[in-house]
PDB file of C-alpha atoms in Angstrom:
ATOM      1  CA  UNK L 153     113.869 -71.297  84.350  1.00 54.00           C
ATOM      2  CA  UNK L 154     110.734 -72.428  82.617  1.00 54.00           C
ATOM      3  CA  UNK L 155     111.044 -76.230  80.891  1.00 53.00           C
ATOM      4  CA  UNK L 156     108.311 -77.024  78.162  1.00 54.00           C
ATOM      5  CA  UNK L 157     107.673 -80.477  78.280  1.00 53.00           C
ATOM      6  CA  UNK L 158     106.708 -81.471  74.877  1.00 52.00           C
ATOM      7  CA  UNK L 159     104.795 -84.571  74.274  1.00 52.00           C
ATOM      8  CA  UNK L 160     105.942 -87.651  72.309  1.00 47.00           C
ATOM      9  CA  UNK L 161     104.122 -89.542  69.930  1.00 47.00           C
ATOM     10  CA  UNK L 162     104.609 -92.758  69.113  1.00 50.00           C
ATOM     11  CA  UNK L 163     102.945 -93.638  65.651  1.00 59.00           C
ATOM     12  CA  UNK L 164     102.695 -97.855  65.658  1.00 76.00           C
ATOM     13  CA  UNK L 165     103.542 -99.308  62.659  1.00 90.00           C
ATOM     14  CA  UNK L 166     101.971-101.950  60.659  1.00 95.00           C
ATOM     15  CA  UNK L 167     103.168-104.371  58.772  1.00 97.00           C
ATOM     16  CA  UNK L 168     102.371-106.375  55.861  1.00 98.00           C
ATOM     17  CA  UNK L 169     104.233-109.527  54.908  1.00 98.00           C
ATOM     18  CA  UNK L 170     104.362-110.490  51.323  1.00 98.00           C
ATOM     19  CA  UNK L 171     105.635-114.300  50.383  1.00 98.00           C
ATOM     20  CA  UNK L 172     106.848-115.055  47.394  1.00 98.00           C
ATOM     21  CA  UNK L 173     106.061-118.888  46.137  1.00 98.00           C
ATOM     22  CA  UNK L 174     107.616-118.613  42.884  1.00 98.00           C
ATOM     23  CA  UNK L 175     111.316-119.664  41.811  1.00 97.00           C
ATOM     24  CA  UNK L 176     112.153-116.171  39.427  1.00 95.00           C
ATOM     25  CA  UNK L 177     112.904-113.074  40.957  1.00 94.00           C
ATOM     26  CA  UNK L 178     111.479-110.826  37.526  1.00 91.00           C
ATOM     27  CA  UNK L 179     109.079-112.584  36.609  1.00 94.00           C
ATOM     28  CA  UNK L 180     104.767-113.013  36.794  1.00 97.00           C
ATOM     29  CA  UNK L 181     104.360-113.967  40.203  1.00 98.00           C
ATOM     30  CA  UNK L 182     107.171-111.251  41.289  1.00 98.00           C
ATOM     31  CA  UNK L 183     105.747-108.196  38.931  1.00 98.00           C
ATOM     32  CA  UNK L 184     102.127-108.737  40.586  1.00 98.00           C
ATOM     33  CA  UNK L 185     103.529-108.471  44.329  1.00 98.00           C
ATOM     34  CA  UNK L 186     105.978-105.850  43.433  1.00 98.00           C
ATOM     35  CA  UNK L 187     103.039-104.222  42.502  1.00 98.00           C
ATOM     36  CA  UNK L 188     101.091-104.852  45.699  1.00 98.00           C
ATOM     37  CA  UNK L 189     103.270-103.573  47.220  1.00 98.00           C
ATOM     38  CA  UNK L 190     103.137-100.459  45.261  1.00 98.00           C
ATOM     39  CA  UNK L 191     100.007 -99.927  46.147  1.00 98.00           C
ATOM     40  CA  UNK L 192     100.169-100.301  49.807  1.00 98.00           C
ATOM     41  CA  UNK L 193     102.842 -97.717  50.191  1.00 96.00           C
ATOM     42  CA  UNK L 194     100.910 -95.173  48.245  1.00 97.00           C
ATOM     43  CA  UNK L 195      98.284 -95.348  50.785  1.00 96.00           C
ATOM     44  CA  UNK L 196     100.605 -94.710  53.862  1.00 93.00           C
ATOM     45  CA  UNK L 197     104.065 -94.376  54.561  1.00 91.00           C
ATOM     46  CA  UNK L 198     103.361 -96.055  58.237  1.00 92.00           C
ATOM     47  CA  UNK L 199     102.847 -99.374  56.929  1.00 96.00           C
ATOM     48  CA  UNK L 200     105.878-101.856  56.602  1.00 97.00           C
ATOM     49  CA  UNK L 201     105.757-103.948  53.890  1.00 98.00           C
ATOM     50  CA  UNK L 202     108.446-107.498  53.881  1.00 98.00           C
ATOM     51  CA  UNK L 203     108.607-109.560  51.719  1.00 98.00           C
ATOM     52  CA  UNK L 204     110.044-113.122  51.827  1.00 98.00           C
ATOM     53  CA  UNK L 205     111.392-115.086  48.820  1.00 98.00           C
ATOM     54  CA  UNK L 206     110.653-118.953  50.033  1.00 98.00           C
ATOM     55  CA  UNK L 207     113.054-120.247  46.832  1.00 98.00           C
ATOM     56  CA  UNK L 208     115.879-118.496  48.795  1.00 98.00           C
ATOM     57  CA  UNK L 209     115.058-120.418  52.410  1.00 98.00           C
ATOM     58  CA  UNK L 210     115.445-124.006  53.488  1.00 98.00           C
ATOM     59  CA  UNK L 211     112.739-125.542  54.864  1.00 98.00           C
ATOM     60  CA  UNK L 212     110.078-128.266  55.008  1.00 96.00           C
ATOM     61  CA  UNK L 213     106.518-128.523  55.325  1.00 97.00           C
ATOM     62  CA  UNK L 214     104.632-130.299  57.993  1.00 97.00           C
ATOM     63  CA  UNK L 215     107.341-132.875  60.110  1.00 97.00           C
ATOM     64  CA  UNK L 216     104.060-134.428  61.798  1.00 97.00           C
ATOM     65  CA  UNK L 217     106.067-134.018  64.989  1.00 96.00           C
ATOM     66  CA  UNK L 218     103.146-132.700  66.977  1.00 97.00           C
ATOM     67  CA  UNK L 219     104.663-130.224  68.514  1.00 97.00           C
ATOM     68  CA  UNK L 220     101.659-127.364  68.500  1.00 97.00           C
ATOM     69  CA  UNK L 221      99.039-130.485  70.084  1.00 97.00           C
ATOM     70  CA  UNK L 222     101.247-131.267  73.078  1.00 97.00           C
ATOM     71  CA  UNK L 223      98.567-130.867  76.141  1.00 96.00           C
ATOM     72  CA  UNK L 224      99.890-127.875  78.120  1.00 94.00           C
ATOM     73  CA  UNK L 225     101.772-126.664  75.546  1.00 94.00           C
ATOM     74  CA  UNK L 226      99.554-125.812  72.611  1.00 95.00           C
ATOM     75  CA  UNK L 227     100.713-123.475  70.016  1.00 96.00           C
ATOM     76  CA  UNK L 228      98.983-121.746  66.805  1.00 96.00           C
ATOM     77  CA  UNK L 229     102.602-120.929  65.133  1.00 98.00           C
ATOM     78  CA  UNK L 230     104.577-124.173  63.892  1.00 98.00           C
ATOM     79  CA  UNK L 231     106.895-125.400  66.596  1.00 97.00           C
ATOM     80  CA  UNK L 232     109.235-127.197  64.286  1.00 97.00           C
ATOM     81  CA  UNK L 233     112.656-125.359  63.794  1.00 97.00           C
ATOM     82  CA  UNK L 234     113.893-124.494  60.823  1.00 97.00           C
ATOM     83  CA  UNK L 235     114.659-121.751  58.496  1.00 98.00           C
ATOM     84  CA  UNK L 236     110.892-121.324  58.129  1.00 98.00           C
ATOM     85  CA  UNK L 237     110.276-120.412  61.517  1.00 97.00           C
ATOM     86  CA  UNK L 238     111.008-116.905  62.017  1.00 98.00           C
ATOM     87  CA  UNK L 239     108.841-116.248  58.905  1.00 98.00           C
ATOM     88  CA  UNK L 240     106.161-118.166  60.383  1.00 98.00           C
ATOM     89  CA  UNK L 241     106.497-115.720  63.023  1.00 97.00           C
ATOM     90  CA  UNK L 242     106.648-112.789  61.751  1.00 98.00           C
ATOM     91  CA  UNK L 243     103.200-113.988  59.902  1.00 98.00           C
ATOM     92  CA  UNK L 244     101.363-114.422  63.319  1.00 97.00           C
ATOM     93  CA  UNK L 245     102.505-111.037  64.240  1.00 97.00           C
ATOM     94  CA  UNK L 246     101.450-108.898  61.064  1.00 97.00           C
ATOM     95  CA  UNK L 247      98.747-107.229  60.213  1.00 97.00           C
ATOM     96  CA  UNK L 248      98.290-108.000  56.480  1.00 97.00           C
ATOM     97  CA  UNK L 249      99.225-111.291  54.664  1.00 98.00           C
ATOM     98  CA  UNK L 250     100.151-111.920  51.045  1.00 98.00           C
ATOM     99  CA  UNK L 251     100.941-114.684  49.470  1.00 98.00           C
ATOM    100  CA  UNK L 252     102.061-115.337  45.374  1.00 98.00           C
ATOM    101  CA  UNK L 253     102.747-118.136  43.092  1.00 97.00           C
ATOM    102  CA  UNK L 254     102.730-119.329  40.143  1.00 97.00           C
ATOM    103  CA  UNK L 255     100.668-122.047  39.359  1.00 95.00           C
ATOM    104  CA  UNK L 256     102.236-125.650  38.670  1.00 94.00           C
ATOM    105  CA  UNK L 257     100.013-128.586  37.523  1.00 91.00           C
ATOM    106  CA  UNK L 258      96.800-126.786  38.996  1.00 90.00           C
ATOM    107  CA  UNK L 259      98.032-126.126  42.175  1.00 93.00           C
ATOM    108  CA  UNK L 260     100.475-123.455  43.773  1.00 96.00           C
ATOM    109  CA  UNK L 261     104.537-124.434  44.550  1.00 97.00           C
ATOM    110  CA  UNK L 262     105.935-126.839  46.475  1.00 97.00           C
ATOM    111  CA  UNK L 263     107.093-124.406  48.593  1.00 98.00           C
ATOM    112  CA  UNK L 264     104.214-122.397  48.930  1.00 97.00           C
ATOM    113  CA  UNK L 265     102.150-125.639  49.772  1.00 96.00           C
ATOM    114  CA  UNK L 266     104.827-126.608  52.289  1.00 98.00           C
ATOM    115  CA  UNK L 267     104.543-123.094  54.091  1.00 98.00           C
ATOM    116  CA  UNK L 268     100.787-123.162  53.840  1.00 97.00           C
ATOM    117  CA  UNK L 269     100.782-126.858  55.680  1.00 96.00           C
ATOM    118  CA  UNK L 270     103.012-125.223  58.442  1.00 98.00           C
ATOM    119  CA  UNK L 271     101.125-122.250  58.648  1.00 98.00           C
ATOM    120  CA  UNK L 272      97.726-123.495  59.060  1.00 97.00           C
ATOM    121  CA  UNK L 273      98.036-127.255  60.713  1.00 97.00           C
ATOM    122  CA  UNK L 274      98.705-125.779  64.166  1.00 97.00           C
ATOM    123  CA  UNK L 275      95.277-123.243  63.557  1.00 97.00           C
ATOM    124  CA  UNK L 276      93.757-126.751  63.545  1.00 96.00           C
ATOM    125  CA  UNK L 277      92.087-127.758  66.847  1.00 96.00           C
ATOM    126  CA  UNK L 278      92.295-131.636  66.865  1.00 95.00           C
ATOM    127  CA  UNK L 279      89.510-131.493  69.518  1.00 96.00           C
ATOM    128  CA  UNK L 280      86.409-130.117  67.901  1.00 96.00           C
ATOM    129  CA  UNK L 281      87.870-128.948  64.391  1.00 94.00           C
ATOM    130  CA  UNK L 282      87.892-125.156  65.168  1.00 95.00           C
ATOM    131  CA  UNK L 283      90.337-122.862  63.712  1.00 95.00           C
ATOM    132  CA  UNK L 284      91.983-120.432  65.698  1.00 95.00           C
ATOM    133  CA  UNK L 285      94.827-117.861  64.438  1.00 96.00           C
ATOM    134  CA  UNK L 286      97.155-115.803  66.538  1.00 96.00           C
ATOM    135  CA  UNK L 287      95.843-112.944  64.664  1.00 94.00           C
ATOM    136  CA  UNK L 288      93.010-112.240  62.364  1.00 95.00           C
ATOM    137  CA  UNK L 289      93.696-109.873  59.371  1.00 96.00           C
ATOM    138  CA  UNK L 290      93.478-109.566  55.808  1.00 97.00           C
ATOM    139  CA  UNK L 291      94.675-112.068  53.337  1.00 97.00           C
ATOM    140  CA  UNK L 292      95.317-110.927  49.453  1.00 98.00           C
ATOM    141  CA  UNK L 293      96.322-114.102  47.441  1.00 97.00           C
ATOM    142  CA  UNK L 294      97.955-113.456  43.381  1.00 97.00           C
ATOM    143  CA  UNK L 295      97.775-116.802  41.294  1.00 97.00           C
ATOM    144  CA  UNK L 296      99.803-116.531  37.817  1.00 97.00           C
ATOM    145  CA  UNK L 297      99.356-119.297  35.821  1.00 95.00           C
ATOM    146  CA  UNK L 298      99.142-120.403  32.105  1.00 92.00           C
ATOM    147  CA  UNK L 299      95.920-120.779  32.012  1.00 89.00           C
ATOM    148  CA  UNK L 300      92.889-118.760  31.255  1.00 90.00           C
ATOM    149  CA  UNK L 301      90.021-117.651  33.040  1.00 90.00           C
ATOM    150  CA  UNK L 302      87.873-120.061  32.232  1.00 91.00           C
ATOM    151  CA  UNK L 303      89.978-123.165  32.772  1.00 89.00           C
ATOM    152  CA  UNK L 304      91.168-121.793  36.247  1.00 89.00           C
ATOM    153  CA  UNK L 305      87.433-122.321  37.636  1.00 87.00           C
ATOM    154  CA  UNK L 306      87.942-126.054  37.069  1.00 86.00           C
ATOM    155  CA  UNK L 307      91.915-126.173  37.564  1.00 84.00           C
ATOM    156  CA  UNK L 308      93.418-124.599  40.485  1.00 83.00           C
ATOM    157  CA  UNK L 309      90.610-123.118  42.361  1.00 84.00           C
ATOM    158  CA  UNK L 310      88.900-126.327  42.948  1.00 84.00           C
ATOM    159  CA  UNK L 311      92.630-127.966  43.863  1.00 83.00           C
ATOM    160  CA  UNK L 312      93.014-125.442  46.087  1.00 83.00           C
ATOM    161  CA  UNK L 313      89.273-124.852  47.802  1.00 82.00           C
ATOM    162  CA  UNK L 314      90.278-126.595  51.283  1.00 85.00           C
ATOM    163  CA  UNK L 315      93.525-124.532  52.084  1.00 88.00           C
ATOM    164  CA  UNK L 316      91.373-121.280  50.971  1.00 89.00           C
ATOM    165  CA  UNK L 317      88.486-122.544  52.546  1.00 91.00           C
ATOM    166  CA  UNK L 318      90.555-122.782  55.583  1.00 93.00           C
ATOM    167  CA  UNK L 319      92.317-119.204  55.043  1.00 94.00           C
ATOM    168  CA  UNK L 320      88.749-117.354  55.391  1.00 93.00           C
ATOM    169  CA  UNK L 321      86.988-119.510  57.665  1.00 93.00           C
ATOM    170  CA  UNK L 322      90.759-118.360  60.243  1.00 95.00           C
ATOM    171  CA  UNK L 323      90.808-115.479  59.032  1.00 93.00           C
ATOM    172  CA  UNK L 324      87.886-113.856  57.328  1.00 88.00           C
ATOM    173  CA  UNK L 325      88.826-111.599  54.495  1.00 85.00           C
ATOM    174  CA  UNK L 326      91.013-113.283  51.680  1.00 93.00           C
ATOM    175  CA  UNK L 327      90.785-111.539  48.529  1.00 95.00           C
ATOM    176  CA  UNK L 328      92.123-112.844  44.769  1.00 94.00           C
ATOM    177  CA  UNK L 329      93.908-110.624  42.229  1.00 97.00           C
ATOM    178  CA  UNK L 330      94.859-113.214  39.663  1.00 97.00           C
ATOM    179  CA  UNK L 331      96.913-112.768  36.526  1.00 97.00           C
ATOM    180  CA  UNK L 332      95.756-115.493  33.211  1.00 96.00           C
ATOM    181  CA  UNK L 333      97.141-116.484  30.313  1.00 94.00           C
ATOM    182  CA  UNK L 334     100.699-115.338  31.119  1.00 95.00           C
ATOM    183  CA  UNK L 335     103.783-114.921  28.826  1.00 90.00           C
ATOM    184  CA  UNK L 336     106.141-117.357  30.166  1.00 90.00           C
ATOM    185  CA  UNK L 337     109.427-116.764  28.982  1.00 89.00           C
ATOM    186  CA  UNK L 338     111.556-113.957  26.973  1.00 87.00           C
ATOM    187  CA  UNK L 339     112.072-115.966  23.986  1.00 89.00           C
ATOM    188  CA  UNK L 340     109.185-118.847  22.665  1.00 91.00           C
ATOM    189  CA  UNK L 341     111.949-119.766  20.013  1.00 89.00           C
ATOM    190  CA  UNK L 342     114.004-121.294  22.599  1.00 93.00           C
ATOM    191  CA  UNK L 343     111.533-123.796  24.174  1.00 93.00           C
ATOM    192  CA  UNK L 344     109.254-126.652  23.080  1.00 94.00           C
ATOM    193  CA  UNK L 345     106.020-125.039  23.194  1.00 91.00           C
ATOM    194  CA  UNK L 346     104.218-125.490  20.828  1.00 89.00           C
ATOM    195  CA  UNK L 347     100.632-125.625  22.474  1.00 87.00           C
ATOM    196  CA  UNK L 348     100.980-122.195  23.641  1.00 87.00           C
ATOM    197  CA  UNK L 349     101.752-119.942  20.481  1.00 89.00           C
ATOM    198  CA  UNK L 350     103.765-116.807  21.294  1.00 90.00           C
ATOM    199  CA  UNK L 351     102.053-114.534  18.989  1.00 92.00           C
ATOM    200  CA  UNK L 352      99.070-115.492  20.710  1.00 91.00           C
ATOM    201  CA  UNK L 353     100.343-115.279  23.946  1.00 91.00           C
ATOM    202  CA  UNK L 354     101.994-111.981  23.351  1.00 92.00           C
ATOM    203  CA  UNK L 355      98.745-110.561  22.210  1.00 94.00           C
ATOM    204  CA  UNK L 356      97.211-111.384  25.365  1.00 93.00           C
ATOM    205  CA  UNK L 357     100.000-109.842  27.639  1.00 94.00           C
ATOM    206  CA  UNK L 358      99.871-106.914  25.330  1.00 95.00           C
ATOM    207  CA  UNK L 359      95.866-106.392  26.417  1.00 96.00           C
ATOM    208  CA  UNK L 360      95.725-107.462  29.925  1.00 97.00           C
ATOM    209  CA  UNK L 361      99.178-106.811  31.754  1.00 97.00           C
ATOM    210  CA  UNK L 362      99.321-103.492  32.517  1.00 97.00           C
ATOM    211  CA  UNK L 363      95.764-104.094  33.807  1.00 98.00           C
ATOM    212  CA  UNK L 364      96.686-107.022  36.055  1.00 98.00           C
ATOM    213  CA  UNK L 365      99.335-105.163  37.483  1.00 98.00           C
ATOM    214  CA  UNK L 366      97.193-101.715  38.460  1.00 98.00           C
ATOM    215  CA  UNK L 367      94.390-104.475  39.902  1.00 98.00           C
ATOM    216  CA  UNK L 368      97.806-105.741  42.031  1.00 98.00           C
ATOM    217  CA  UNK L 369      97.820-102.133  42.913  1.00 98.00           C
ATOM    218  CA  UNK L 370      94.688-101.264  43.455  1.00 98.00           C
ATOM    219  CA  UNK L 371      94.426-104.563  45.895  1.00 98.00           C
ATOM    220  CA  UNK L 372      97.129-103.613  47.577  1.00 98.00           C
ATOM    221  CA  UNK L 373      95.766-100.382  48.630  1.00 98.00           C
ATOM    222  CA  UNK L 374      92.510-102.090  49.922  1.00 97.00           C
ATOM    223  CA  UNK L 375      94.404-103.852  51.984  1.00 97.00           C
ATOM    224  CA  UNK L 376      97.055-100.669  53.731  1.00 97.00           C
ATOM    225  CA  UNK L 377      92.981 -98.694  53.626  1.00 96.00           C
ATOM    226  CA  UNK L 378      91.420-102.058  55.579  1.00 94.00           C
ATOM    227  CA  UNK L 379      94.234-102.074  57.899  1.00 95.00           C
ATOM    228  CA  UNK L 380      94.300 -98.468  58.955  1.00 94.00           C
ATOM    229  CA  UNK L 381      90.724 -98.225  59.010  1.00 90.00           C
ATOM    230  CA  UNK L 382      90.619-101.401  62.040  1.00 83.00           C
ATOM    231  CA  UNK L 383      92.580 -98.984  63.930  1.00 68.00           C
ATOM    232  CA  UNK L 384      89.442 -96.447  64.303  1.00 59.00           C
TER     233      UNK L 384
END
C-alpha cells in the first residue's frame, strides 16, 4: 500500500489591534474604526483584527513604579499589573496598531492618554533617550472632534506633537484619518449648545461623513496592503 503524504501549510496570521478611546459605543470615534476595520478585512481574510474598548477596562496610567528600568530586568511592555496589561501585550505582539478618540479640551481621553503613557514610557531609554519598541509596525491614528480643520492645526495637533512625535520616531509609519466638525448628539434640542448650531452642524455631516468614513476605509486597507506586503 502506497501512502501520499500531503503537505501542510500553515498560513500565519496577522493581527491588527484597534483601541477604542472614546466613552460611546455608536458613535464618531466608533463609526470611523468600525470602518477601519472594514477596510482591512476587504483586503484579506488572514488578517485578525481586535479591538479593545478602554471605557469598558480598569486601569491606570503610568504608577511611576519603575518597573521596565530595573537593571537586569529591563522591559519595553509596562510591568505594572492591571487590567491594562494583557492589552499592552497583545500591542507589542501585533502587527498593526490603531488607536481612536474623540477629542476633549484639545487633547485625546483620559483613557487614551493613560494607555499611551503606559505604552510608550517603558520604549523610553533613561540612558541616552533612545526609543526602542518590541515591534515596529504601522500606526493609523482617527481624531473626532468638534472642531474644524483649521482650528485642529492649532488645537490638538500641537497638544499632542510629543506623544506622536514619539509614535513615529518608535515606530516609523503613523498615519491620520481624522473626522471635523462632527454632529455630536441625536437631538441639539436637548442640550445647551448654542455655539454649535445644529442646522449647521447637520449640513456639515450631511457633506463630509460618508467621506470620512470611506477615507477610514480606505486607511484601513493601506494598512492590511503595508502589512502583507513586509512579508515579501
Amino acid at each position: 500500500m502506497c501512502f501520499v503524504v500531503t503537505p501542510v501549510l500553515f498560513i500565519m496570521m496577522k493581527r491588527i489591534i484597534i483601541i477604542d478611546g472614546g466613552p460611546r459605543k455608536a458613535m464618531n470615534t466608533a463609526a470611523m474604526l468600525s470602518s477601519i476595520a472594514q477596510g482591512v478585512k476587504s483586503v484579506s481574510d488572514q488578517i485578525e483584527v481586535k479591538t479593545v474598548r478602554l471605557y469598558e477596562l480598569n486601569y491606570k496610567g503610568c504608577m511611576s513604579c519603575l518597573l521596565c528600568k530595573l537593571k537586569g530586568r529591563v522591559s519595553n511592555v509596562c510591568k505594572f499589573k492591571d487590567a491594562l496589561t494583557p492589552v499592552l501585550q497583545e500591542i507589542a505582539e501585533a502587527d498593526g496598531l490603531v488607536m481612536g478618540s474623540p477629542i476633549y479640551f484639545s487633547e485625546v481621553t483620559a483613557q487614551l492618554r493613560a494607555l499611551l503613557e503606559r505604552l510608550i514610557f517603558p520604549w523610553l531609554s533613561y540612558n541616552d533617550y533612545s526609543l526602542t519598541v518590541p515591534k515596529r509596525m504601522p500606526v493609523l491614528l482617527t481624531y473626532t472632534m468638534n472642531a474644524t480643520a483649521e482650528q485642529a492645526k492649532t488645537g490638538a495637533y500641537q497638544y499632542m506633537g510629543i506623544i506622536e512625535n514619539s509614535l513615529m520616531r518608535a515606530m516609523g509609519d503613523v498615519e491620520h484619518v481624522d473626522a471635523y466638525y462632527t454632529y455630536q448628539v441625536k437631538n441639539y434640542d436637548l442640550f445647551e449648545m448654542a455655539s454649535f448650531p445644529e442646522q449647521a452642524k447637520r449640513q456639515y455631516r450631511d457633506e463630509h461623513w460618508d467621506t470620512d468614513l470611506q477615507r477610514a476605509r480606505e486607511a484601513g486597507r493601506r494598512m492590511a496592503q503595508k502589512i502583507l506586503s513586509s512579508e515579501k
